[in-house]
Short mmCIF file of C-alpha atoms in Angstrom, two decimals:
data_model
loop_
_atom_site.label_atom_id
_atom_site.label_comp_id
_atom_site.label_asym_id
_atom_site.label_seq_id
_atom_site.Cartn_x
_atom_site.Cartn_y
_atom_site.Cartn_z
CA MET C 1 -19.12 19.54 -22.08
CA GLN C 2 -22.53 17.52 -22.71
CA ASP C 3 -20.83 14.59 -20.38
CA ILE C 4 -20.63 17.35 -17.77
CA ASN C 5 -24.23 18.25 -18.78
CA ASP C 6 -25.47 14.62 -18.50
CA TRP C 7 -23.60 14.07 -15.10
CA ASN C 8 -26.47 12.85 -12.48
CA GLU C 9 -26.39 12.72 -8.82
CA PRO C 10 -24.92 11.58 -6.73
CA TYR C 11 -22.30 13.40 -8.16
CA SER C 12 -19.51 11.43 -7.52
CA TYR C 13 -16.11 11.82 -7.74
CA GLN C 14 -15.13 8.89 -9.16
CA THR C 15 -17.79 9.83 -12.35
CA ASN C 16 -17.02 13.20 -12.27
CA PRO C 17 -16.35 14.18 -16.48
CA LEU C 18 -13.50 16.62 -15.87
CA ARG C 19 -11.12 13.97 -13.62
CA ASP C 20 -9.96 12.41 -16.68
CA PHE C 21 -9.00 14.98 -18.72
CA ILE C 22 -7.87 18.26 -16.32
CA THR C 23 -4.53 18.58 -15.01
CA SER C 24 -2.39 21.50 -13.53
CA GLU C 25 -0.93 21.79 -16.49
CA ASN C 26 -4.08 22.59 -18.60
CA THR C 27 -6.31 24.04 -16.07
CA GLU C 28 -6.48 27.45 -17.36
CA LYS C 29 -7.80 26.97 -21.37
CA VAL C 30 -9.92 24.45 -19.60
CA ILE C 31 -11.47 26.61 -17.43
CA GLN C 32 -11.91 29.03 -20.44
CA LYS C 33 -13.00 26.93 -22.94
CA LEU C 34 -15.76 25.18 -20.51
CA ARG C 35 -16.89 29.34 -19.76
CA SER C 36 -17.24 29.82 -23.95
CA GLN C 37 -19.64 27.26 -24.07
CA ILE C 38 -22.00 27.33 -21.55
CA ASP C 39 -25.34 28.34 -22.17
CA TRP C 40 -26.02 30.89 -20.09
CA SER C 41 -29.90 31.00 -20.65
CA SER C 42 -30.31 27.54 -19.04
CA GLY C 43 -30.15 28.71 -15.33
CA ASN C 44 -29.27 24.74 -14.61
CA TYR C 45 -25.43 24.90 -13.74
CA GLN C 46 -25.53 22.41 -11.09
CA PRO C 47 -23.13 19.76 -12.53
CA LEU C 48 -21.05 21.86 -14.36
CA ILE C 49 -20.28 23.69 -11.14
CA LEU C 50 -20.27 20.81 -8.86
CA SER C 51 -17.48 19.05 -11.56
CA ILE C 52 -15.35 22.00 -11.28
CA ALA C 53 -15.45 22.08 -7.46
CA GLN C 54 -14.19 18.47 -6.81
CA VAL C 55 -10.85 18.90 -9.04
CA GLY C 56 -9.74 21.95 -6.95
CA ASP C 57 -7.12 19.97 -5.40
CA ILE C 58 -6.14 20.28 -9.03
CA ILE C 59 -6.41 23.52 -10.14
CA PRO C 60 -3.09 25.45 -9.04
CA ASP C 61 -2.49 28.96 -7.35
CA THR C 62 0.04 30.12 -9.15
CA ARG C 63 -0.79 33.75 -7.80
CA THR C 64 0.57 36.89 -10.74
CA PHE C 65 0.38 40.79 -10.00
CA LEU C 66 -1.33 41.58 -13.06
CA SER C 67 -3.48 38.44 -14.04
CA PHE C 68 -6.40 35.98 -12.34
CA ASN C 69 -4.65 32.94 -11.83
CA PRO C 70 -6.50 29.17 -12.77
CA LEU C 71 -7.95 28.57 -9.30
CA VAL C 72 -9.20 32.39 -9.31
CA GLN C 73 -10.65 31.86 -12.75
CA SER C 74 -12.34 28.88 -12.00
CA VAL C 75 -14.02 30.14 -8.74
CA VAL C 76 -15.18 33.66 -10.03
CA LEU C 77 -16.97 31.12 -13.04
CA ILE C 78 -18.40 29.05 -10.40
CA ALA C 79 -20.03 32.71 -8.59
CA ASP C 80 -21.18 33.55 -12.16
CA MET C 81 -22.86 30.41 -12.62
CA ILE C 82 -24.39 30.58 -8.86
CA ILE C 83 -25.52 34.50 -8.98
CA ASN C 84 -27.45 33.04 -12.31
CA THR C 85 -29.12 30.09 -10.62
CA GLY C 86 -32.90 30.93 -9.41
CA LYS C 87 -32.71 33.03 -6.70
CA ASN C 88 -34.29 30.27 -4.35
CA LYS C 89 -31.12 27.64 -5.12
CA GLN C 90 -28.45 30.24 -4.56
CA ILE C 91 -27.76 28.90 -1.02
CA ASN C 92 -28.09 25.10 -1.20
CA ILE C 93 -25.92 25.19 -4.60
CA ALA C 94 -23.32 27.55 -2.51
CA LYS C 95 -23.18 24.76 0.28
CA LEU C 96 -23.57 22.14 -1.74
CA THR C 97 -20.09 23.53 -3.66
CA LEU C 98 -18.32 24.47 -0.51
CA ASP C 99 -19.22 20.54 0.65
CA ASN C 100 -17.82 19.42 -2.71
CA ALA C 101 -14.51 21.08 -2.61
CA PRO C 102 -11.87 18.92 -1.78
CA THR C 103 -9.14 21.62 0.36
CA LEU C 104 -9.88 24.24 2.34
CA GLU C 105 -7.90 26.97 0.28
CA TYR C 106 -10.44 26.60 -2.50
CA GLN C 107 -13.57 26.49 -0.09
CA ILE C 108 -12.57 30.06 1.53
CA GLU C 109 -11.25 31.25 -2.35
CA LEU C 110 -14.83 30.58 -3.07
CA PHE C 111 -16.40 31.91 -0.69
CA ARG C 112 -14.25 35.38 -1.29
CA TRP C 113 -15.73 35.36 -4.60
CA LEU C 114 -19.30 35.12 -4.41
CA TYR C 115 -20.90 37.78 -5.32
CA HIS C 116 -23.11 39.91 -2.35
CA SER C 117 -24.52 42.92 -1.47
CA GLU C 118 -21.39 44.31 0.20
CA ASN C 119 -19.38 44.10 -3.03
CA GLU C 120 -18.76 48.02 -4.39
CA ASN C 121 -21.62 48.03 -7.45
CA PRO C 122 -23.94 44.97 -6.51
CA LYS C 123 -24.89 42.78 -9.11
CA PRO C 124 -28.71 41.85 -9.28
CA ASP C 125 -29.69 38.86 -7.35
CA CYS C 126 -26.62 38.54 -5.58
CA PHE C 127 -25.88 37.64 -1.86
CA SER C 128 -27.39 39.40 0.80
CA SER C 129 -25.45 40.54 4.27
CA GLU C 130 -28.23 37.94 5.61
CA GLU C 131 -27.19 34.65 3.14
CA ARG C 132 -23.41 35.69 3.33
CA LYS C 133 -23.55 35.84 6.99
CA GLU C 134 -25.36 32.24 6.69
CA LEU C 135 -23.09 30.54 4.15
CA GLY C 136 -19.61 32.25 6.65
CA GLU C 137 -21.02 30.50 9.44
CA TYR C 138 -21.41 27.26 7.28
CA LEU C 139 -17.90 27.90 6.19
CA GLY C 140 -17.08 28.34 9.47
CA ASN C 141 -18.10 25.34 11.08
CA LYS C 142 -16.60 23.42 8.10
CA VAL C 143 -13.14 24.54 8.51
CA PHE C 144 -13.30 24.60 12.86
CA SER C 145 -13.78 21.12 11.66
CA GLU C 146 -11.06 20.17 10.05
CA ILE C 147 -8.43 22.17 11.66
CA GLU C 148 -9.68 21.76 14.97
CA ASN C 149 -7.35 18.73 15.49
CA ILE C 150 -3.88 19.88 13.96
CA ASP C 151 -1.99 22.96 13.65
CA ILE C 152 -2.70 24.77 11.03
CA THR C 153 -0.15 27.41 11.01
CA SER C 154 2.45 24.47 10.52
CA GLU C 155 0.46 22.48 7.74
CA LYS C 156 -0.81 25.26 6.13
CA PRO C 157 0.95 28.14 6.92
CA ASP C 158 0.17 30.27 3.85
CA LEU C 159 -3.58 29.73 4.81
CA VAL C 160 -3.89 31.15 8.38
CA SER C 161 -5.05 34.94 8.04
CA ARG C 162 -7.46 33.56 5.50
CA ILE C 163 -8.66 31.03 7.63
CA PHE C 164 -8.82 33.06 11.09
CA TRP C 165 -10.60 35.87 9.12
CA ILE C 166 -13.07 33.46 8.37
CA LEU C 167 -13.41 32.07 12.02
CA SER C 168 -13.26 35.73 13.35
CA GLU C 169 -15.82 37.24 11.30
CA TYR C 170 -18.04 34.82 10.72
CA ALA C 171 -17.57 31.63 13.21
CA ASP C 172 -17.05 32.17 16.61
CA LYS C 173 -14.18 34.75 17.46
CA ASN C 174 -13.74 33.37 21.23
CA ARG C 175 -13.72 29.95 19.77
CA LEU C 176 -10.74 30.71 17.35
CA ASN C 177 -8.88 32.33 20.30
CA GLY C 178 -8.96 29.51 22.20
CA TYR C 179 -7.54 27.31 19.35
CA VAL C 180 -4.72 29.79 19.39
CA LYS C 181 -4.05 30.01 22.87
CA LEU C 182 -3.53 26.03 22.67
CA LEU C 183 -1.86 26.31 19.70
CA VAL C 184 0.71 28.39 20.91
CA SER C 185 0.88 26.53 24.66
CA SER C 186 1.73 23.53 22.20
CA ASP C 187 4.58 25.23 20.09
CA PRO C 188 5.54 28.89 21.08
CA ALA C 189 6.99 29.10 17.47
CA THR C 190 3.35 29.43 16.25
CA VAL C 191 3.32 32.89 16.96
CA TYR C 192 6.01 33.77 14.71
CA ARG C 193 3.99 31.64 12.07
CA ILE C 194 0.80 33.86 12.35
CA LEU C 195 2.72 37.21 12.51
CA ASN C 196 4.49 36.34 9.40
CA ASP C 197 1.77 35.16 7.65
CA TYR C 198 -0.25 38.61 8.42
CA VAL C 199 3.11 40.61 6.63
CA PRO C 200 2.07 40.71 2.87
CA THR C 201 3.32 39.84 0.71
CA PHE C 202 4.58 41.99 -2.65
CA THR C 203 5.50 40.67 -6.12
CA SER C 204 8.01 42.28 -7.86
CA LEU C 205 7.40 44.58 -11.21
CA THR C 206 10.29 43.76 -12.81
CA ASN C 207 11.26 39.82 -12.69
CA GLY C 208 7.70 38.63 -10.91
CA THR C 209 9.50 37.32 -7.65
CA THR C 210 7.34 37.39 -4.38
CA GLY C 211 8.82 38.51 -1.05
CA LYS C 212 7.97 39.19 2.45
CA GLU C 213 8.94 42.56 3.95
CA GLY C 214 8.59 43.74 8.12
CA PHE C 215 5.30 43.70 10.17
CA ASP C 216 3.82 47.06 10.12
CA GLU C 217 1.67 48.95 11.75
CA ALA C 218 -1.10 48.37 9.69
CA THR C 219 -0.60 45.22 9.86
CA TYR C 220 -0.48 44.78 13.40
CA LYS C 221 -4.07 46.68 13.31
CA SER C 222 -5.55 44.51 10.95
CA LEU C 223 -4.32 41.04 13.19
CA SER C 224 -5.29 43.04 16.72
CA LYS C 225 -9.19 42.96 14.36
CA ILE C 226 -8.93 39.18 14.52
CA ILE C 227 -7.89 37.45 17.44
CA ASP C 228 -6.81 38.70 21.15
CA ILE C 229 -3.15 39.71 20.22
CA SER C 230 -2.26 39.74 23.94
CA ILE C 231 -2.49 36.11 23.83
CA LEU C 232 0.66 36.46 21.79
CA PHE C 233 2.42 38.81 23.35
CA GLU C 234 1.95 36.51 26.45
CA SER C 235 3.34 33.49 24.73
CA ILE C 236 6.45 35.63 23.59
CA GLU C 237 7.26 36.95 27.32
CA GLN C 238 6.79 33.17 28.30
CA SER C 239 8.77 31.39 25.74
CA HIS C 240 11.47 33.85 25.06
CA PRO C 241 11.95 36.34 27.34
CA ASP C 242 14.65 37.50 26.02
CA LEU C 243 12.77 39.43 23.08
CA ILE C 244 10.65 41.63 25.75
CA VAL C 245 13.91 44.29 25.74
CA ASN C 246 13.34 47.99 25.80
CA LEU C 247 13.41 49.04 22.43
CA ASN C 248 14.03 52.46 21.70
CA GLU C 249 13.03 52.78 18.26
CA TYR C 250 10.77 50.14 15.73
CA PRO C 251 13.42 47.21 15.00
CA THR C 252 14.13 47.07 11.22
CA LEU C 253 14.72 44.43 9.01
CA LYS C 254 18.60 44.24 7.35
CA SER C 255 17.16 42.50 4.31
CA ARG C 256 14.00 40.50 3.59
CA ASP C 257 15.17 37.30 5.26
CA GLU C 258 17.68 37.95 7.37
CA ASP C 259 16.97 37.05 11.11
CA ARG C 260 12.68 37.53 10.72
CA GLU C 261 12.43 34.81 13.13
CA LEU C 262 13.98 37.36 15.62
CA ILE C 263 12.99 40.52 14.40
CA ILE C 264 9.01 40.21 13.35
CA PRO C 265 8.40 38.98 16.97
CA GLN C 266 10.24 42.33 18.09
CA GLN C 267 8.18 44.46 15.90
CA PHE C 268 5.24 43.03 17.10
CA ILE C 269 6.07 43.63 20.44
CA TRP C 270 7.33 47.06 20.10
CA LEU C 271 3.73 47.90 18.25
CA TYR C 272 1.90 45.96 21.17
CA ARG C 273 3.53 47.86 23.40
CA LYS C 274 3.02 51.58 21.32
CA ASP C 275 -0.61 50.11 21.44
CA PHE C 276 -0.95 49.23 25.17
CA SER C 277 0.89 52.52 25.99
CA ARG C 278 -1.66 54.72 24.42
CA ASN C 279 -5.00 53.14 25.75
CA ILE C 280 -3.61 53.61 29.39
CA PHE C 281 -3.19 57.31 28.83
CA TYR C 282 -6.34 57.42 27.23
CA THR C 283 -8.05 55.45 30.09
CA ILE C 284 -6.11 57.83 32.44
CA LEU C 285 -7.74 60.72 30.18
CA GLU C 286 -11.61 59.65 30.60
CA LEU C 287 -11.13 58.84 34.11
CA ASP C 288 -9.64 62.15 34.82
CA ASN C 289 -12.15 64.08 32.24
CA PHE C 290 -14.98 62.12 34.29
CA ASN C 291 -13.75 63.33 37.54
CA ARG C 292 -12.94 66.74 36.17
CA PRO C 293 -15.55 68.82 34.18
CA TYR C 294 -12.72 70.34 32.61
CA ILE C 295 -8.84 69.82 32.10
CA LYS C 296 -6.31 72.56 30.24
CA ASN C 297 -3.95 71.50 27.66
CA VAL C 298 -4.78 67.96 27.12
CA GLU C 299 -3.12 68.10 23.48
CA LYS C 300 0.64 68.70 24.57
CA PHE C 301 -0.57 65.17 26.46
CA ARG C 302 -1.07 63.27 23.58
CA ILE C 303 0.80 60.55 22.00
#
C-alpha cells in the first residue's frame, strides 16, 4: 500500500505498483485488502484510484447472481474513494480515471457505479445530475472515438446494450442511429447481434449457469427508447424478406438455443408490427377526434 501512496505523476502504467502482483486469480483478495488498508480520513486517493483503474483489463467480470464480481468490487471501491475526495476535485479525478481505464467495459462499469443524485437515497457530496451529464458526455465522446471504425456488435457483442445506452442517453442519439445504419448496411447479421444482446441474461439458482430466452415486449420497449428501431426492421425487410411473413401469433423458441437467429428477429418483427399498428390506430383516432368533437364507443376500437 505504501508503494501505491508513494506513486507520483505522471502515473505511468509501467511504474504502477499494482501491475507486478495483481492477477486475474488474486484480484478479489487484492481489492479487499486494499479497501481494508485505506485511510478514509486522508482525502488523497488519486494514486490508488488510478493504479486500480489501469489494471482494469486484468480484473475479471465473473458475474454471479448472489454477489459482486471482482470488477464491480473494484469500481465500487473507486466510486467510494471519489465521493470521499474534495467536491471541487471529483469531476477531474473521475475524468482522469476514465482516461486511465484500459477497456470500454471498465469505463462504462465505473460510470454506472459512480454515486449521483438520482440514486435511491443519494449520498452527500455525490455527483449532481448536471455533473453526471457532463461525465456521461465525456465518456460518450471517448466511446464514439473508439468504436466509430469498428463493428462493436461483432468485436464486443456483450457490451452492445451498455454502449448504446451511454451514447443515446448522454452523447448523440442521431449519431448513434447513423452508426447503427452503417453497421446493418455492411453486415445484416448485425441486427441479430443487437437484438440478442438486449435479451436479458438469467442465472439459474440451482447450478449458477447463465442463458438467454426470447425477445419480449419489455425488451422491445427498452430498445425502442435507445435507437430508431425502424432501422432494424428495414434491414430485415431488405436482407431477409423471407422473415417478413404474416404471423398470427408471437413466435416462440422451442428451446433457448434452437433457431435463435431465425426466431429472435421474427419476435422483433411481430412486436414492431403490433406497435406500428397501434400507433396508426391512435393517430387516426386523434385526427378523428380533432375533426369531430365527440365520438361514441371509442373503447371498443382500442387494441
